[in-house]
CSV table of C-alpha atoms in Angstrom, one decimal:
chain,number,residue,atom,x,y,z
A,201,MET,CA,112.1,94.7,95.6
A,202,GLN,CA,115.9,95.2,95.0
A,203,GLU,CA,115.7,92.4,92.5
A,204,ASP,CA,113.1,94.4,90.6
A,205,ALA,CA,115.2,97.6,90.7
A,206,THR,CA,118.2,95.6,89.3
A,207,GLU,CA,116.0,94.1,86.5
A,208,LEU,CA,114.9,97.7,85.5
A,209,ASP,CA,118.5,99.0,85.6
A,210,ARG,CA,119.5,96.1,83.3
A,211,ALA,CA,116.7,96.7,80.9
A,212,LEU,CA,117.4,100.5,80.7
A,213,GLU,CA,121.0,99.7,79.6
A,214,GLY,CA,119.6,98.5,76.3
A,215,LYS,CA,122.5,96.0,75.5
A,216,GLY,CA,120.2,93.8,73.6
A,217,ARG,CA,119.9,93.3,69.8
A,218,LEU,CA,121.0,96.6,68.0
A,219,ASP,CA,120.9,98.3,71.5
A,220,ARG,CA,117.2,97.6,71.7
A,221,VAL,CA,115.5,98.4,75.0
A,222,THR,CA,113.8,95.1,76.1
A,223,ILE,CA,110.8,95.1,78.5
A,224,PRO,CA,111.1,92.5,81.2
A,225,VAL,CA,108.6,89.7,80.7
A,226,GLY,CA,106.7,90.5,83.8
A,227,ARG,CA,106.1,94.1,82.9
A,228,ARG,CA,105.1,93.7,79.2
A,229,SER,CA,101.4,93.7,80.0
A,230,ALA,CA,101.8,96.9,82.0
A,231,PHE,CA,103.9,98.4,79.1
A,232,ALA,CA,101.2,97.4,76.5
A,233,ALA,CA,98.5,99.1,78.8
A,234,MET,CA,100.4,102.3,79.3
A,235,THR,CA,101.2,102.7,75.6
A,236,LEU,CA,97.7,101.7,74.3
A,237,ALA,CA,96.1,105.0,74.3
A,238,PRO,CA,98.9,106.8,72.7
A,239,ARG,CA,99.2,104.2,69.9
A,240,ARG,CA,95.5,104.5,69.3
A,241,ARG,CA,95.9,108.3,68.9
A,242,ALA,CA,98.9,108.0,66.7
A,243,LEU,CA,96.9,105.7,64.3
A,244,SER,CA,93.9,108.2,64.3
A,245,MET,CA,96.2,111.2,63.7
A,246,SER,CA,98.1,109.3,61.0
A,247,VAL,CA,94.8,108.7,59.0
A,248,LEU,CA,93.6,112.3,59.6
A,249,ILE,CA,96.9,113.9,58.5
A,250,GLY,CA,97.2,111.4,55.5
A,251,THR,CA,93.7,112.3,54.4
A,252,SER,CA,94.4,116.0,54.7
A,253,PHE,CA,97.7,115.8,52.6
A,254,TYR,CA,96.0,113.5,50.0
A,255,VAL,CA,93.3,116.1,49.4
A,256,ALA,CA,95.6,119.2,49.7
A,257,PHE,CA,97.9,118.0,46.8
A,258,ALA,CA,94.9,117.6,44.4
A,259,PRO,CA,96.0,120.8,42.5
A,260,GLY,CA,99.3,119.1,41.7
A,261,ASP,CA,97.5,116.6,39.6
A,262,ALA,CA,97.0,119.2,36.8
A,263,PHE,CA,100.8,119.0,36.4
A,264,ALA,CA,101.5,115.4,37.2
A,265,VAL,CA,98.6,113.7,35.4
A,266,PRO,CA,96.9,116.3,33.2
A,267,ASP,CA,95.4,113.6,31.0
A,268,GLN,CA,93.9,111.9,34.0
A,269,LEU,CA,92.9,114.9,36.1
A,270,HIS,CA,89.2,113.9,36.3
A,271,LEU,CA,90.1,110.4,37.7
A,272,ALA,CA,92.6,111.8,40.0
A,273,LEU,CA,90.0,114.1,41.5
A,274,ILE,CA,87.5,111.2,41.9
A,275,PHE,CA,90.3,109.3,43.6
A,276,ARG,CA,91.2,112.2,46.0
A,277,LEU,CA,87.8,113.6,46.7
A,278,GLY,CA,85.4,110.8,45.9
A,279,ILE,CA,87.1,107.9,47.4
A,280,MET,CA,90.0,108.9,49.8
A,281,LEU,CA,88.4,111.8,51.7
A,282,PRO,CA,85.1,110.0,52.6
A,283,ILE,CA,87.0,106.8,53.4
A,284,GLY,CA,89.7,108.6,55.4
A,285,MET,CA,86.9,110.4,57.5
A,286,ALA,CA,85.1,107.1,58.1
A,287,VAL,CA,88.3,105.3,59.2
A,288,PHE,CA,89.4,108.3,61.4
A,289,TYR,CA,86.0,108.2,63.2
A,290,TRP,CA,86.3,104.5,63.5
A,291,LEU,CA,89.7,104.6,65.0
A,292,SER,CA,88.7,107.3,67.5
A,293,HIS,CA,85.7,105.4,68.8
A,294,ALA,CA,86.3,101.6,68.2
A,295,ARG,CA,87.7,99.6,71.2
A,296,CYS,CA,88.9,96.6,69.4
A,297,SER,CA,92.3,95.0,69.6
A,298,LEU,CA,95.3,97.4,68.8
A,299,ILE,CA,96.6,95.1,66.0
A,300,ARG,CA,93.2,95.2,64.3
A,301,GLN,CA,93.2,99.0,64.2
A,302,GLN,CA,96.8,98.9,62.9
A,303,LEU,CA,95.9,96.7,60.1
A,304,VAL,CA,92.9,99.0,59.1
A,305,ALA,CA,95.1,102.2,59.2
A,306,CYS,CA,97.7,100.4,57.1
A,307,GLY,CA,95.0,99.3,54.8
A,308,PHE,CA,93.8,102.8,54.3
A,309,HIS,CA,97.4,104.1,53.5
A,310,LEU,CA,98.0,101.1,51.1
A,311,LEU,CA,94.8,102.1,49.3
A,312,ALA,CA,96.2,105.7,48.9
A,313,VAL,CA,99.4,104.2,47.5
A,314,SER,CA,97.6,101.9,45.2
A,315,LEU,CA,95.3,104.8,43.8
A,316,LEU,CA,98.5,106.9,43.1
A,317,ALA,CA,100.1,103.9,41.4
A,318,LEU,CA,97.0,103.4,39.3
A,319,LEU,CA,97.3,106.9,38.1
A,320,ILE,CA,100.8,106.3,37.0
A,321,THR,CA,99.7,103.2,34.9
A,322,ARG,CA,96.8,105.2,33.4
A,323,SER,CA,98.6,108.4,32.5
A,324,ASP,CA,100.9,108.9,29.5
A,325,SER,CA,102.6,111.8,31.3
A,326,ILE,CA,106.2,111.3,32.5
A,327,ASN,CA,105.5,113.5,35.4
A,328,ALA,CA,103.2,110.8,36.8
A,329,LEU,CA,106.5,109.1,38.0
A,330,GLY,CA,106.7,111.6,40.6
A,331,PHE,CA,104.0,109.7,42.4
A,332,VAL,CA,106.6,107.0,43.2
A,333,PHE,CA,108.4,109.5,45.3
A,334,ALA,CA,105.0,110.6,46.8
A,335,ASN,CA,104.2,107.1,47.8
A,336,TYR,CA,107.5,106.5,49.5
A,337,ALA,CA,106.9,109.7,51.3
A,338,VAL,CA,103.5,108.3,52.5
A,339,LEU,CA,105.1,105.1,53.4
A,340,MET,CA,107.9,106.9,55.5
A,341,ALA,CA,105.3,109.0,57.3
A,342,MET,CA,103.3,105.8,58.1
A,343,VAL,CA,106.2,104.0,59.5
A,344,ILE,CA,107.4,106.9,61.7
A,345,SER,CA,104.0,108.2,62.9
A,346,MET,CA,101.9,105.0,63.5
A,347,ALA,CA,104.3,103.4,66.0
A,348,LEU,CA,104.0,100.1,64.2
A,349,PRO,CA,105.7,96.9,65.1
A,350,LEU,CA,108.8,95.8,63.1
A,351,ARG,CA,107.1,92.9,61.4
A,352,LEU,CA,104.1,95.1,60.3
A,353,VAL,CA,106.7,97.6,58.9
A,354,LEU,CA,108.6,95.1,56.9
A,355,GLY,CA,105.3,93.7,55.5
A,356,LEU,CA,104.1,97.1,54.7
A,357,ALA,CA,107.4,98.2,52.9
A,358,THR,CA,107.3,95.0,50.9
A,359,ILE,CA,103.7,95.5,49.6
A,360,VAL,CA,104.5,99.2,48.8
A,361,VAL,CA,107.8,98.2,46.8
A,362,LEU,CA,105.6,95.6,44.9
A,363,ILE,CA,102.9,98.1,44.1
A,364,GLN,CA,105.5,100.7,42.9
A,365,GLY,CA,107.2,98.0,40.8
A,366,MET,CA,103.9,97.3,39.1
A,367,ALA,CA,103.2,100.9,38.5
A,368,ILE,CA,106.5,101.4,36.9
A,369,ALA,CA,106.2,98.2,34.8
A,370,TYR,CA,102.9,99.5,33.3
A,371,GLY,CA,103.8,103.2,33.4
A,372,PRO,CA,104.6,105.7,30.6
A,373,LEU,CA,108.2,104.9,30.7
A,374,ARG,CA,108.6,101.0,30.7
A,375,LEU,CA,112.5,101.1,31.3
A,376,PRO,CA,114.1,98.3,33.4
A,377,VAL,CA,116.4,100.7,35.0
A,378,LEU,CA,113.4,102.3,36.7
A,379,GLU,CA,112.9,99.0,38.6
A,380,LEU,CA,116.4,99.4,40.1
A,381,HIS,CA,115.8,103.0,40.9
A,382,ASN,CA,112.6,101.9,42.6
A,383,VAL,CA,114.5,99.4,44.9
A,384,MET,CA,117.3,102.0,45.6
A,385,ILE,CA,114.7,104.6,46.5
A,386,ALA,CA,112.9,102.2,48.7
A,387,ILE,CA,116.1,101.4,50.6
A,388,VAL,CA,117.2,105.0,50.9
A,389,ILE,CA,113.8,106.1,52.2
A,390,MET,CA,112.9,103.1,54.3
A,391,GLY,CA,116.2,102.8,56.1
A,392,PRO,CA,116.0,106.1,58.1
A,393,ALA,CA,112.2,105.6,58.4
A,394,MET,CA,112.8,102.1,60.1
A,395,PHE,CA,115.6,103.6,62.2
A,396,ALA,CA,113.3,106.4,63.4
A,397,ASN,CA,110.7,104.0,64.1
A,398,ARG,CA,113.0,101.8,66.2
A,399,ALA,CA,114.5,105.0,68.0
A,400,LEU,CA,110.9,106.2,68.9
A,401,GLU,CA,109.9,102.7,70.2
A,402,ASN,CA,113.1,102.6,72.3
A,403,GLU,CA,112.2,105.9,73.7
A,404,ARG,CA,108.7,104.8,74.6
A,405,ARG,CA,110.1,101.7,76.2
A,406,ARG,CA,112.8,103.8,78.2
A,407,HIS,CA,110.1,106.3,79.3
A,408,PHE,CA,108.0,103.3,80.6
A,409,LEU,CA,111.0,101.7,82.5
A,410,LEU,CA,112.0,105.1,83.9
A,411,VAL,CA,108.5,105.6,85.2
A,412,GLU,CA,108.5,102.1,86.7
A,413,ARG,CA,111.8,102.5,88.3
A,414,GLU,CA,110.7,105.8,89.8
A,415,GLN,CA,107.6,104.3,91.2
A,416,LEU,CA,109.6,101.4,92.6
A,417,ARG,CA,112.0,103.8,94.2
A,418,GLN,CA,109.1,105.7,95.7
A,419,ARG,CA,107.6,102.4,97.1
A,420,GLN,CA,111.1,101.6,98.5
A,421,LEU,CA,111.3,104.9,100.1
A,422,ALA,CA,107.9,104.5,101.6
A,423,GLU,CA,108.8,101.1,103.0
A,424,GLN,CA,112.2,102.5,104.4
A,425,ARG,CA,110.2,105.4,106.1
A,426,ASP,CA,107.8,102.9,107.6
A,427,MET,CA,110.5,100.6,108.8
A,428,LEU,CA,112.3,103.6,110.2
A,429,GLY,CA,109.1,104.7,112.0
A,430,ARG,CA,108.6,101.1,113.5
A,431,LEU,CA,112.1,100.9,114.5
A,432,ALA,CA,111.9,104.3,116.3
A,433,ALA,CA,108.9,103.1,118.1
A,434,LEU,CA,110.4,99.7,119.2
A,435,ASP,CA,112.7,98.8,122.0
A,436,PRO,CA,115.6,96.9,120.2
A,437,LEU,CA,116.3,94.6,123.2
A,438,THR,CA,112.8,93.5,123.9
A,439,ASP,CA,110.8,94.1,120.7
A,440,LEU,CA,108.2,95.8,122.8
A,441,ALA,CA,107.0,99.3,122.0
A,442,ASN,CA,109.3,101.9,123.5
A,443,ARG,CA,108.2,104.9,125.4
A,444,ARG,CA,107.6,106.8,122.2
A,445,GLY,CA,105.9,103.9,120.6
A,446,PHE,CA,103.7,103.1,123.5
A,447,HIS,CA,102.5,106.8,123.9
A,448,ALA,CA,101.6,106.9,120.2
A,449,GLY,CA,99.7,103.7,120.5
A,450,LEU,CA,97.9,104.9,123.6
A,451,ALA,CA,96.9,108.1,121.8
A,452,SER,CA,95.6,106.0,119.0
A,453,ASP,CA,93.6,103.7,121.3
A,454,LEU,CA,92.0,106.6,123.4
A,455,ASP,CA,91.1,108.4,120.2
A,456,ARG,CA,89.0,105.3,119.2
A,457,LEU,CA,87.3,104.9,122.5
A,458,ALA,CA,83.8,106.2,123.2
A,459,PRO,CA,83.5,108.6,126.1
A,460,GLY,CA,82.9,106.9,129.4
A,461,ALA,CA,84.6,103.6,128.3
A,462,LEU,CA,86.8,102.0,131.0
A,463,VAL,CA,90.5,102.4,130.6
A,464,ALA,CA,93.3,101.2,132.8
A,465,MET,CA,97.1,101.9,133.0
A,466,ALA,CA,99.5,99.5,134.7
A,467,MET,CA,103.0,100.6,135.6
A,468,ILE,CA,105.3,97.6,136.3
A,469,ASP,CA,108.8,97.4,137.8
A,470,ILE,CA,111.1,94.3,138.2
A,471,ASP,CA,111.8,94.0,142.0
A,472,HIS,CA,115.5,94.3,142.8
A,473,PHE,CA,116.7,94.3,139.2
A,474,LYS,CA,119.8,96.4,139.9
A,475,ALA,CA,121.0,93.6,142.3
A,476,TYR,CA,120.3,91.0,139.8
A,477,ASN,CA,122.3,93.0,137.1
A,478,ASP,CA,125.3,93.5,139.7
A,479,HIS,CA,125.6,89.9,140.6
A,480,TYR,CA,124.6,88.0,137.5
A,481,GLY,CA,126.0,90.4,134.9
A,482,HIS,CA,124.6,92.6,132.1
A,483,ALA,CA,124.2,89.8,129.7
A,484,ALA,CA,122.0,87.8,132.1
A,485,GLY,CA,120.2,91.0,133.0
A,486,ASP,CA,119.4,91.6,129.2
A,487,GLU,CA,118.3,88.0,128.7
A,488,ALA,CA,116.0,88.5,131.8
A,489,LEU,CA,114.6,91.6,130.5
A,490,ARG,CA,113.7,89.8,127.3
A,491,ARG,CA,112.0,87.0,128.9
A,492,VAL,CA,110.1,89.3,131.3
A,493,ALA,CA,108.9,91.5,128.3
A,494,GLN,CA,107.8,88.4,126.4
A,495,ALA,CA,106.0,87.1,129.4
A,496,LEU,CA,104.2,90.5,130.0
A,497,ALA,CA,103.2,90.8,126.3
A,498,ASP,CA,101.7,87.3,126.3
A,499,ALA,CA,99.8,88.0,129.5
A,500,ALA,CA,98.5,91.3,128.3
A,501,ARG,CA,96.9,89.9,125.1
A,502,PRO,CA,94.5,90.1,123.6
A,503,ALA,CA,93.0,93.2,125.3
A,504,GLY,CA,96.2,95.1,126.4
A,505,ARG,CA,99.2,97.0,124.8
A,506,ALA,CA,102.5,96.4,126.5
A,507,GLY,CA,105.6,98.5,126.2
A,508,ARG,CA,108.9,99.1,127.9
A,509,MET,CA,109.3,102.5,129.4
A,510,GLY,CA,113.1,102.3,130.2
A,511,GLY,CA,115.3,100.3,132.3
A,512,GLU,CA,113.4,97.6,134.2
A,513,GLU,CA,110.1,99.5,134.0
A,514,PHE,CA,107.3,98.4,131.8
A,515,ALA,CA,103.7,99.5,131.1
A,516,VAL,CA,100.4,97.9,130.0
A,517,PHE,CA,97.3,99.7,128.7
A,518,VAL,CA,94.0,97.9,128.7
A,519,THR,CA,90.5,98.9,127.9
A,520,GLY,CA,86.9,97.6,128.9
A,521,LEU,CA,87.8,95.8,132.2
A,522,PRO,CA,85.7,96.7,135.3
A,523,GLY,CA,87.4,96.6,138.8
A,524,ASN,CA,87.1,93.0,139.7
A,525,GLU,CA,88.2,91.8,136.2
A,526,LEU,CA,91.1,94.4,136.2
A,527,ALA,CA,92.3,93.0,139.5
A,528,LEU,CA,92.4,89.4,138.0
A,529,TYR,CA,94.0,90.9,134.9
A,530,ALA,CA,96.9,92.7,136.8
A,531,GLU,CA,97.4,89.5,139.0
A,532,ARG,CA,97.8,87.6,135.7
A,533,LEU,CA,100.6,90.0,134.7
A,534,ARG,CA,102.4,89.6,138.1
A,535,ALA,CA,102.0,85.9,138.0
A,536,SER,CA,103.4,85.5,134.5
A,537,VAL,CA,106.7,86.8,135.5
A,538,GLN,CA,106.9,84.8,138.7
A,539,ARG,CA,106.2,81.6,136.7
A,540,LEU,CA,109.3,82.2,134.7
A,541,MET,CA,111.3,81.0,137.8
A,542,LEU,CA,114.2,83.2,137.1
A,543,VAL,CA,116.5,82.5,140.0
A,544,HIS,CA,117.2,85.7,142.0
A,545,HIS,CA,119.2,84.8,145.2
A,546,HIS,CA,120.0,88.4,145.7
A,547,SER,CA,116.3,89.6,146.0
A,548,THR,CA,115.0,90.2,149.4
A,549,THR,CA,111.4,89.6,148.1
A,550,ALA,CA,111.6,86.0,146.7
A,551,SER,CA,114.0,83.6,145.5
A,552,VAL,CA,112.9,84.2,141.9
A,553,MET,CA,112.5,87.3,139.9
A,554,THR,CA,109.3,89.1,140.6
A,555,ILE,CA,107.5,92.4,139.7
A,556,SER,CA,105.5,95.0,141.4
A,557,VAL,CA,102.3,96.3,139.6
A,558,GLY,CA,100.6,99.7,140.0
A,559,VAL,CA,97.3,100.2,138.2
A,560,ALA,CA,95.1,103.2,137.7
A,561,LEU,CA,91.5,102.6,136.5
A,562,GLY,CA,89.6,105.6,134.9
A,563,THR,CA,87.3,106.4,132.0
A,564,ALA,CA,87.9,107.7,128.5
A,565,GLY,CA,87.2,111.3,128.0
A,566,THR,CA,87.5,112.2,131.8
A,567,SER,CA,90.9,110.6,132.7
A,568,GLU,CA,93.8,112.3,131.0
A,569,THR,CA,96.8,110.2,129.9
A,570,ALA,CA,99.1,112.1,132.2
A,571,GLU,CA,96.6,111.5,135.1
A,572,LEU,CA,96.4,107.8,134.4
A,573,LEU,CA,100.2,107.5,134.3
A,574,GLY,CA,100.6,109.5,137.4
A,575,ALA,CA,98.1,107.6,139.3
A,576,ALA,CA,99.6,104.2,138.0
A,577,ASP,CA,103.1,105.4,139.0
A,578,ALA,CA,101.8,106.3,142.5
A,579,ALA,CA,100.1,103.0,142.9
A,580,LEU,CA,103.4,101.2,141.8
A,581,TYR,CA,105.3,103.3,144.5
A,582,ARG,CA,102.8,102.0,147.1
A,583,ALA,CA,103.1,98.3,146.0
A,584,LYS,CA,106.9,98.6,146.2
A,585,ALA,CA,106.6,100.3,149.6
A,586,ALA,CA,104.2,97.6,150.9
A,587,GLY,CA,106.8,94.8,150.2
A,588,ARG,CA,106.9,94.4,146.4
A,589,ASN,CA,105.8,91.4,144.4
A,590,ARG,CA,102.2,92.7,144.6
A,591,VAL,CA,99.4,94.6,142.8
A,592,VAL,CA,97.9,97.9,144.0
A,593,ILE,CA,94.9,99.3,142.0
A,594,GLU,CA,93.7,102.9,142.3
A,595,ASP,CA,90.3,103.7,141.0
A,596,LEU,CA,90.4,107.5,139.9
A,597,SER,CA,86.7,107.8,140.5
A,598,ARG,CA,87.1,107.0,144.2
A,599,SER,CA,89.1,108.7,146.9
A,600,ASP,CA,90.4,105.5,148.6
A,601,THR,CA,93.3,103.5,147.2
A,602,GLY,CA,91.6,100.5,146.2
A,603,VAL,CA,93.0,96.9,146.5
A,604,SER,CA,96.3,95.3,147.1
A,605,ARG,CA,97.3,91.7,146.0
A,606,THR,CA,100.4,89.9,146.9
A,607,GLY,CA,101.7,86.8,145.2
């Protein structure tokens, strides 16, 4: 994820060709999807606004082409108005490819330019040359408003310049110098238009990358929060759940159980661990804790949840085991540590490390967590008092203590 963030930061620097913001290859499809709807709307609005202006300037034809006024009104009201409305409707409802819609919109505007150029060639009025500027204004608006790709802009500009050149060549004043003026006007108008087009495209790209980077940072923060939450619930030495994590998992397990389901809590203590730590050292003690924790976690699976409650004390929570199966399960926990054969010459119980296990059996909905923990702790105390390295089970539904097993 850090690599993705670095990639986005580099892309936002915009150090490419002409300071162009480049979308990373892996995100181009997402960028296209994000900008598709706005680009479609821009095409529709370009056609609608273009049609509106084309019709609105009809009164100016009386000044520009008085000898062709009837033809000009036919072009504006009889041809461009219905075609413009039809194209606008199609662009608003069609779901074809974007490039096809862009070509149709460009075709509409080129038709408008061509009709104005035709009026120039048909009229004897010098004022008709004013349509040259009008056509370039149309072109400039197209380039800026339609969010067209650069190649399409260049093709569009070339076609308009050629149409204008033909109009001047067959217009009322057939002066060669006007062709030079045509090219110069095209450069003067198209230069800023293409710059504005590139600047707007850069802003679209930059906005997309900023959104992507913010979403990435939000995901990073969420992952970090999850990681901190997991770390806060884990014991760093044994990788078991710590007291906080164990109680959180216990509450979650109890919430999912149906009332009356069997639940059991086992409290476990390593026998004579202080003597082990004092004589073998803290490093050996830590290693022993890690091995005991792993053995208990393996023995508790798959039904049980194991955790380290602090020091040499562990806990296991298990559900669905009746009394006879629970006794075997608790014995499996006890035996798993003894089988490690961790030499403990300073234990008065055995020559290897052992554990004492106190278990409380209850039912979900009637046995509270604190009651289970208290009963299991009391059973553990009795196991230690009875000589350690044994299991004592207390059934909370009975008044007697239950069973005691010794390894």
